[in-house]
Amino acid sequence: MSLLQSWRWYGPNDPVSLQDVKQAGATGIVSALHHVPHGEVWPLAEIQERKRIIEAAGLQWVVVESVPVHEAIKTRSADCEVYLENYRQTLRNLAACGIRTVCYNFMPVLDWTRTNIAYELWNGAKALYFNWVDLAVFDLFILQREGAENDYTPTVVQQAQERYENCSAEDLEALCDIILMGVPTEESVTVETLRQSIEVYKRIGPDGLRSNLTYFLEAIMDVCEDNGIAMTIHPDDPPFAILGLPRIASTKEDLLHIINTVDRPANGICFCTGSLGAGVHNNPVDILKAVGHRVYFAHLRNVLKDTEGNFYESDHLTGDVDMYGVMRELIALNQERQLPIPFRPDHGHQMLDDLQKVTNPGYSAIGRLRGLAELRGLEMGIAKSVAS
Ligand code: DNO
């Protein structure tokens, strides 16, 4: 049994059509009802409709990415219980439609963070990029976070000062938009909300956030078990603290802590090689060996870091992540499963014709098609040589 080749599809407004997905060779769809405001129950009828569209194209909706966890749950604020009940109801509704693998994250306020979404590579393709000096420009001069300078090396602070002085108002606005950007078509955060959230999370801290995650998991596990749902937490992207916000899903120890604290099979992991691989402290193959029994979904992409810890998203097979090692491990895990583990080529370069199109950052068609093709070849090569 092969891994299940999947593809993230943002829904009917995605510039990449289901027909394109089929030509890329994926059979599983990873999708979500992005238009439903965070925290509200996903109506059964709307889930059914999305499923119908996907199946009409001859594909199968295999993973929900994501059912967002409302900030009230992450911060365990007054209306937390309301949102927990909504979450449970969404899970019941999904299960009623036969969709049983759910991805989520527990990153405070911001989802993934980059500083440049059009970093030009040597071959003219564009990639997503994270640079500490740009982050410091945002933190020190736009956000103006108290004590921010202590979170960077003196060299980065000085370079940020120089870069800031040479930035136009438009440059700053663009940087701000990129940092605050999350999932397309979902509500994005403003500088003001970010400031307020930073204060709230300062009081919560990593230990508080960890116990809020435990509380969330314990509140939904019975519903997951009754309905055959597997939850998969997405690692922090990038896997280190930024902007003074606590991080709790960045390392092997973090992930082990999560699965061992709420030690139930439904409490699983979305193994994202690119997120984990962006940290010098992480060895994705080693992490997969440690937590693989709870991995129910994988995001495969690569990153290349420089000596300062900046990184860009490199070709799927070349970069700091040993993709061969990861794939070998995934294939071994997959052999022990009843159902194949879905993976998707996570992000791709904006390249060829897509350079002329408006695309969702990281989610243009051709770069992912290339990534999927390479990963599929890697899988087949390993699987055949293991078998022979
Ligand atoms: C970015 C994605 C994330 C991911 C969420 C999961 O490209 O990997 O936005 O979907 O963090 O909740």
Coordinates of N, CA and C in Angstrom, one line a residue, residues 67 77 134 162 166 192 197 224 248 285 291 293 308 342 367 373:
V67 N -9.4 22.7 11.2 CA -10.5 23.3 12.0 C -9.8 24.2 12.9
S77 N -10.0 31.8 27.7 CA -10.7 33.0 28.2 C -12.2 32.6 28.5
D134 N 14.6 41.2 8.9 CA 13.3 41.7 8.5 C 12.3 41.6 9.7
E162 N 19.6 49.8 10.3 CA 20.1 50.3 9.0 C 19.0 50.0 7.9
N166 N 16.6 52.6 5.5 CA 16.5 52.6 4.0 C 15.2 52.1 3.4
E192 N -2.6 46.1 15.9 CA -3.2 46.4 17.2 C -3.6 45.1 17.9
S197 N -2.7 40.8 21.9 CA -2.5 39.3 22.1 C -1.1 39.1 22.8
C224 N -13.8 12.6 19.7 CA -13.0 12.0 18.7 C -13.1 10.5 18.7
I248 N 4.9 26.0 21.7 CA 4.9 24.7 22.5 C 4.9 23.5 21.6
V285 N 14.1 13.3 10.8 CA 14.1 11.9 10.8 C 14.0 11.3 12.2
V291 N 8.0 10.0 17.2 CA 6.6 10.2 17.3 C 5.7 9.6 16.3
H293 N 4.4 6.8 15.6 CA 3.2 6.0 15.9 C 1.9 6.9 16.0
E308 N 23.0 32.3 9.9 CA 22.2 33.2 10.9 C 20.9 32.7 11.3
P342 N -1.9 9.9 4.6 CA -1.9 10.9 3.6 C -0.8 11.9 3.7
G367 N 4.7 24.4 -9.0 CA 5.7 24.1 -8.0 C 5.3 22.9 -7.1
A373 N 5.6 15.2 -7.8 CA 6.2 14.2 -8.7 C 7.5 13.7 -8.1

